[in-house]
Short mmCIF file of C-alpha atoms in Angstrom, two decimals:
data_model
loop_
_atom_site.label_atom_id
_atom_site.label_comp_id
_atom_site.label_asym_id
_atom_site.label_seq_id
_atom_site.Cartn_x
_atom_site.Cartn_y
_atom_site.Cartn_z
CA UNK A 102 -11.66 16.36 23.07
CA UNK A 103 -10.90 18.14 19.51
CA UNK A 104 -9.29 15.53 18.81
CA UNK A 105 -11.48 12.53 19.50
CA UNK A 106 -14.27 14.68 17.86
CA UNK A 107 -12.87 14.40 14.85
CA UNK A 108 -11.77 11.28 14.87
CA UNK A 109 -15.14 10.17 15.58
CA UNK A 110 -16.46 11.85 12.59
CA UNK A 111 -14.71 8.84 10.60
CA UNK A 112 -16.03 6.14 12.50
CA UNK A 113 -19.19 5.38 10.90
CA UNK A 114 -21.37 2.58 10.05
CA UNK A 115 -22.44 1.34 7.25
CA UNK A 116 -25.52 2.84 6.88
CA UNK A 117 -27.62 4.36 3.75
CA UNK A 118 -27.59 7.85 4.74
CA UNK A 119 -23.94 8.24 5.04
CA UNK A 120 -23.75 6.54 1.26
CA UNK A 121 -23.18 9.29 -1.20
CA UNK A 122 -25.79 7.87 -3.91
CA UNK A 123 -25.46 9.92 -7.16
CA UNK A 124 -25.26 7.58 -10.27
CA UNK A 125 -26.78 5.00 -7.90
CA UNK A 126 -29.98 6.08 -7.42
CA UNK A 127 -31.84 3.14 -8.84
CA UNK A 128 -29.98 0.49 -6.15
CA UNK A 129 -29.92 2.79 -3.60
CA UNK A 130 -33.85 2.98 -3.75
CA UNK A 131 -34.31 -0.90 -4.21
CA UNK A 132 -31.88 -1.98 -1.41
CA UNK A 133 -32.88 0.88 0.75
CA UNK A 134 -36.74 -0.12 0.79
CA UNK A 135 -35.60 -3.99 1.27
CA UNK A 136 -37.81 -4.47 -1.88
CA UNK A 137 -36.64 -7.01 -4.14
CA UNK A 138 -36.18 -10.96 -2.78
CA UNK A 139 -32.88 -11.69 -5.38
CA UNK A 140 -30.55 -8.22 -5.85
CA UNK A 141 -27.06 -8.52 -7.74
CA UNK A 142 -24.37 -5.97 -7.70
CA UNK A 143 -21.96 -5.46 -9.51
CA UNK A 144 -18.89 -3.05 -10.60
CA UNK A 145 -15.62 -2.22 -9.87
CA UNK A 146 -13.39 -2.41 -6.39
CA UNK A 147 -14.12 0.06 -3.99
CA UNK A 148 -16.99 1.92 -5.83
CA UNK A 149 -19.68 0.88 -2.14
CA UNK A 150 -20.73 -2.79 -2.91
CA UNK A 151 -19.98 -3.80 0.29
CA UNK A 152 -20.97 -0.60 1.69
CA UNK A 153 -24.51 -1.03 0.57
CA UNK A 154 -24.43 -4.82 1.76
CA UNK A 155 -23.48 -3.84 4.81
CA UNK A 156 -25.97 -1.02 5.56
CA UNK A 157 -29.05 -3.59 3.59
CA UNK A 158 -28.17 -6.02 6.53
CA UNK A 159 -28.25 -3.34 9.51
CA UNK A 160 -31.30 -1.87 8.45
CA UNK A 161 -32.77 -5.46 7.96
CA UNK A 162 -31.62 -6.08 11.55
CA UNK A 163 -32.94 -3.15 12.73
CA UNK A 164 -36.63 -3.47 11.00
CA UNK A 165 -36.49 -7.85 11.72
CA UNK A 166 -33.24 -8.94 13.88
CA UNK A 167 -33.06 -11.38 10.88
CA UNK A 168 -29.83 -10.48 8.59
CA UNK A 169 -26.47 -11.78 8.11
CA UNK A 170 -23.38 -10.24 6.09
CA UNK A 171 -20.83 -12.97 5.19
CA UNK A 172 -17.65 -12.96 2.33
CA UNK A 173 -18.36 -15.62 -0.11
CA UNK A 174 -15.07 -17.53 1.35
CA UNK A 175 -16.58 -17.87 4.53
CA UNK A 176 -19.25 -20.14 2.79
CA UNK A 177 -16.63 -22.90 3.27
CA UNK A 178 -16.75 -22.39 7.31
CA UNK A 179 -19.72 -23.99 7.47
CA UNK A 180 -22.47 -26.20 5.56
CA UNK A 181 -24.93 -24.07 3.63
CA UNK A 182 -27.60 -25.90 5.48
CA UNK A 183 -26.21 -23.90 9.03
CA UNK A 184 -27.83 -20.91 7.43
CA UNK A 185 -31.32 -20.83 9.19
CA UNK A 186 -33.56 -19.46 6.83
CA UNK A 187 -36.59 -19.09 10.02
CA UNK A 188 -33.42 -17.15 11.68
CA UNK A 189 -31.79 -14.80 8.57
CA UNK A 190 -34.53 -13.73 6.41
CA UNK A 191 -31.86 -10.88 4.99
CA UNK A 192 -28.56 -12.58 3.53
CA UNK A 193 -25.63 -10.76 2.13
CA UNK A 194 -23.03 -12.77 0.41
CA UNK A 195 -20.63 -10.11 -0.58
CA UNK A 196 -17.04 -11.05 -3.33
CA UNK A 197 -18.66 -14.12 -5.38
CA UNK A 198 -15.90 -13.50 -7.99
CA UNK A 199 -13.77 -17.06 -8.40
CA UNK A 200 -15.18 -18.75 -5.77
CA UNK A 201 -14.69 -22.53 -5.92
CA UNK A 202 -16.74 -24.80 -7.27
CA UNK A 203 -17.82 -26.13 -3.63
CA UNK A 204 -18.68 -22.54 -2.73
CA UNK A 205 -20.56 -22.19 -6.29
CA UNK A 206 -22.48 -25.39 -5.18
CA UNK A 207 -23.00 -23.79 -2.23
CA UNK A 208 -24.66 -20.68 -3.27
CA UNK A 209 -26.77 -22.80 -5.67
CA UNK A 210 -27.80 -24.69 -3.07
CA UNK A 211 -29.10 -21.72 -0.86
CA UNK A 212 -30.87 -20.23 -4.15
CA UNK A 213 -33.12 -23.28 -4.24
CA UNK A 214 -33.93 -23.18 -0.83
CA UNK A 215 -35.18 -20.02 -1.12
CA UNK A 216 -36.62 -20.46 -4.05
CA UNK A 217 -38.42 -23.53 -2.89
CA UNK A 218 -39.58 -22.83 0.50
CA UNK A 219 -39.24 -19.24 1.82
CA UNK A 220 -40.71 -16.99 0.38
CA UNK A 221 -40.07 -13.99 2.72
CA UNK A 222 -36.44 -14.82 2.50
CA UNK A 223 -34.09 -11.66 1.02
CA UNK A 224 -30.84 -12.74 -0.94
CA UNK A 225 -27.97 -9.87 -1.90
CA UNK A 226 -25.03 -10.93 -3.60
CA UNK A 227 -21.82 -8.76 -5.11
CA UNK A 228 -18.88 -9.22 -7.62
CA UNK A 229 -16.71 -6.97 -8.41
CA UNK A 230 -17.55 -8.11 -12.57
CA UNK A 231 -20.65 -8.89 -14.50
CA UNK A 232 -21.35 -12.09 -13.87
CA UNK A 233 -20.92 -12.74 -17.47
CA UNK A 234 -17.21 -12.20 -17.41
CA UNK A 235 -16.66 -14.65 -14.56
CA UNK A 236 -15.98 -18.01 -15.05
CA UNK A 237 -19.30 -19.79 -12.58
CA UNK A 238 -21.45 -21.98 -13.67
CA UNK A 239 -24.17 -21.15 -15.77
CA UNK A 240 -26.75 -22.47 -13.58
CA UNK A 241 -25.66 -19.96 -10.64
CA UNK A 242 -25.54 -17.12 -13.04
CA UNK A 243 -29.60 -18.04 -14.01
CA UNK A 244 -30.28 -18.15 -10.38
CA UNK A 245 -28.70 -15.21 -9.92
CA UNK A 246 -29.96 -13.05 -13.07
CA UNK A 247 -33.21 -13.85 -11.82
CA UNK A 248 -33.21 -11.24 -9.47
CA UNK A 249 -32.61 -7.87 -9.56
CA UNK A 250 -28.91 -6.84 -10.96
CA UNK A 251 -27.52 -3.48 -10.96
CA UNK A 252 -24.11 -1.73 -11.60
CA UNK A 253 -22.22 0.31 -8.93
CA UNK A 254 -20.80 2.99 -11.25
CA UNK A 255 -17.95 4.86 -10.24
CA UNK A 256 -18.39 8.73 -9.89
CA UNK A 257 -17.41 11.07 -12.58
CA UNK A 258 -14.55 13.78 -11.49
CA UNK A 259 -17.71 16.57 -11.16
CA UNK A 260 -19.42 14.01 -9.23
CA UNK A 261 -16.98 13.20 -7.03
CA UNK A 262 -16.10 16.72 -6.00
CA UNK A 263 -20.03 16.88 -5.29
CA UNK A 264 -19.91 14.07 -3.21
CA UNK A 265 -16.82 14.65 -1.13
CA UNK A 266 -18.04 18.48 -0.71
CA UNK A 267 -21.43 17.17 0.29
CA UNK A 268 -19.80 14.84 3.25
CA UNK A 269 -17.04 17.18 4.81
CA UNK A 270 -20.12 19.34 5.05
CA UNK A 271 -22.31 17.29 6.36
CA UNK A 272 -19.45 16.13 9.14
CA UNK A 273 -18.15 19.50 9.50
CA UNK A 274 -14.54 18.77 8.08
CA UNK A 275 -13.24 22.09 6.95
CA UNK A 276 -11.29 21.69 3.73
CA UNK A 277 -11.09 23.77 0.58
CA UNK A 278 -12.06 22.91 -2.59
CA UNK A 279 -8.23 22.83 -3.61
CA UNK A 280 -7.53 20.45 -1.77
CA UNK A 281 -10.28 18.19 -2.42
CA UNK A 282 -9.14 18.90 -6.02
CA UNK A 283 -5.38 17.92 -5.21
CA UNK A 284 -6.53 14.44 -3.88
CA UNK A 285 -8.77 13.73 -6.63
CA UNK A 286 -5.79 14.29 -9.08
CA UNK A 287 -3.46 12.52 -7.05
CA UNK A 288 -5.55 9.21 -6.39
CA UNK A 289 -7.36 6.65 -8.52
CA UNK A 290 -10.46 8.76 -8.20
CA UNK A 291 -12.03 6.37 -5.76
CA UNK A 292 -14.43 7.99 -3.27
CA UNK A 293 -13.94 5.48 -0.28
CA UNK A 294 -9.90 5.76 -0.64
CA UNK A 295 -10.01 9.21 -0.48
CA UNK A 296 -12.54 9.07 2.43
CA UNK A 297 -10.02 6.81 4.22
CA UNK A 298 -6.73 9.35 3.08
CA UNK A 299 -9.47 11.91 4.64
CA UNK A 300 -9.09 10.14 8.03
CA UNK A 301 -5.83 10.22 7.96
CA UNK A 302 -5.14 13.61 6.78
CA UNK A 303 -7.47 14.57 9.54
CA UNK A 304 -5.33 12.32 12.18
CA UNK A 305 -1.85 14.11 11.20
CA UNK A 306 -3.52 17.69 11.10
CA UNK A 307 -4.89 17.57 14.76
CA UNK A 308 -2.30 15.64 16.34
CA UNK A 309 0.32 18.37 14.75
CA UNK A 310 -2.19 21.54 15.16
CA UNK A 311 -1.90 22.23 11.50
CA UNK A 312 -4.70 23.36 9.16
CA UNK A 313 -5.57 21.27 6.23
CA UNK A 314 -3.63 22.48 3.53
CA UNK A 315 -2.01 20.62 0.50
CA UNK A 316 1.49 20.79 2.12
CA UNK A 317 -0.64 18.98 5.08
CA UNK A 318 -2.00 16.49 2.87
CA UNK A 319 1.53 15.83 1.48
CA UNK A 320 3.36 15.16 4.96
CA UNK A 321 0.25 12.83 6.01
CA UNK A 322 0.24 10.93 3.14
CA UNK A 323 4.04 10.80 1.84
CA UNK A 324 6.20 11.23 4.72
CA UNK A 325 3.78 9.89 7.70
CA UNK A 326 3.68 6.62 5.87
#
């Protein structure tokens, strides 16, 4: 039961109020009151793009039954035209770096549509770089600068401690502060890889019965590879 209860802890969906917001308070508040028809994010891998794509579309379904979250690859699955705009009033095309030009046509494609004849249709798009930096064409980038664009910025080290102090409290994880520190200096800094080296740091320490301690975090991480 222990066990299981902790595990469980980790197992949670994408959803706004399990997304640690500071230095994001501006998209957090857009995306979070489905406000804006045409949002852009953008910033570097694993800082919660998809995250926040992924909790925009299951609030959306929860408010409408009307979103969809798709990877800008999958664009090529199907014609853009299979996208019922009556059906998905909430789209969320998450990874548009390098896409192809077919996907690029694609997306252009859906902007007009939009653009043209529903009005009450929501677009959200990510990259992981400005849009500037990105070799698409520049008729995509207009469509998409239209909108709404903001940065995901990573969290400073202060922040981050914040943050990851704030969630084992709020799921009842008992760490110390040391050892938060120890992970922090010992990964890229990234909050959602040390939330996953959480899970399995938690994993190794109840199925061994040991407390979490930085020997602990070493055997999960380097030796229970």
């Amino acid at each position: 039961m222990l066990k299981q209860a902790l595990l469980d802890l980790f197992k949670q969906e994408c959803e706004f109020d399990n997304f640690i917001q500071f230095n994001n308070q501006l998209a957090f508040t857009s995306l979070s009151t489905l406000t804006n028809q045409f949002t852009h994010l953008f910033g570097e891998h694993n800082v919660g793009k998809t995250h926040l794509l992924k909790a925009w579309v299951n609030l959306a379904n929860r408010k409408y039954n009307s979103a969809i979250y798709l990877m800008a690859d999958e664009l090529t699955s199907f014609s853009i035209y299979d996208i019922d705009l009556d059906t998905y009033k909430f789209i969320a095309i998450d990874d548009i770096d390098n896409i192809d030009n077919d996907i690029q046509d694609a997306l252009f494609k859906l902007f007009n549509r939009i653009k043209l004849t529903n009005g009450d249709t929501h677009l959200l798009t990510s990259s992981s770089s400005n849009l500037n930096q990105v070799s698409i064409r520049d008729d995509l980038k207009t469509r998409i600068h239209s909108g709404v664009v903001f940065q995901i910025r990573p969290l400073s080290d202060d922040m981050l401690m914040n943050a990851l102090i704030s969630y084992t409290n709020k799921i009842g994880l008992v760490i110390n502060v040391s050892e938060l520190g120890y992970l922090i200096n010992h990964t890229n800094r990234n909050l959602g890889e040390i939330i996953d080296l959480l899970n399995k740091i938690s994993h190794y320490a109840v199925t061994h019965k040991k407390n979490i301690s930085i020997h602990t975090i070493k055997q999960a991480i380097f030796i229970n590879d």
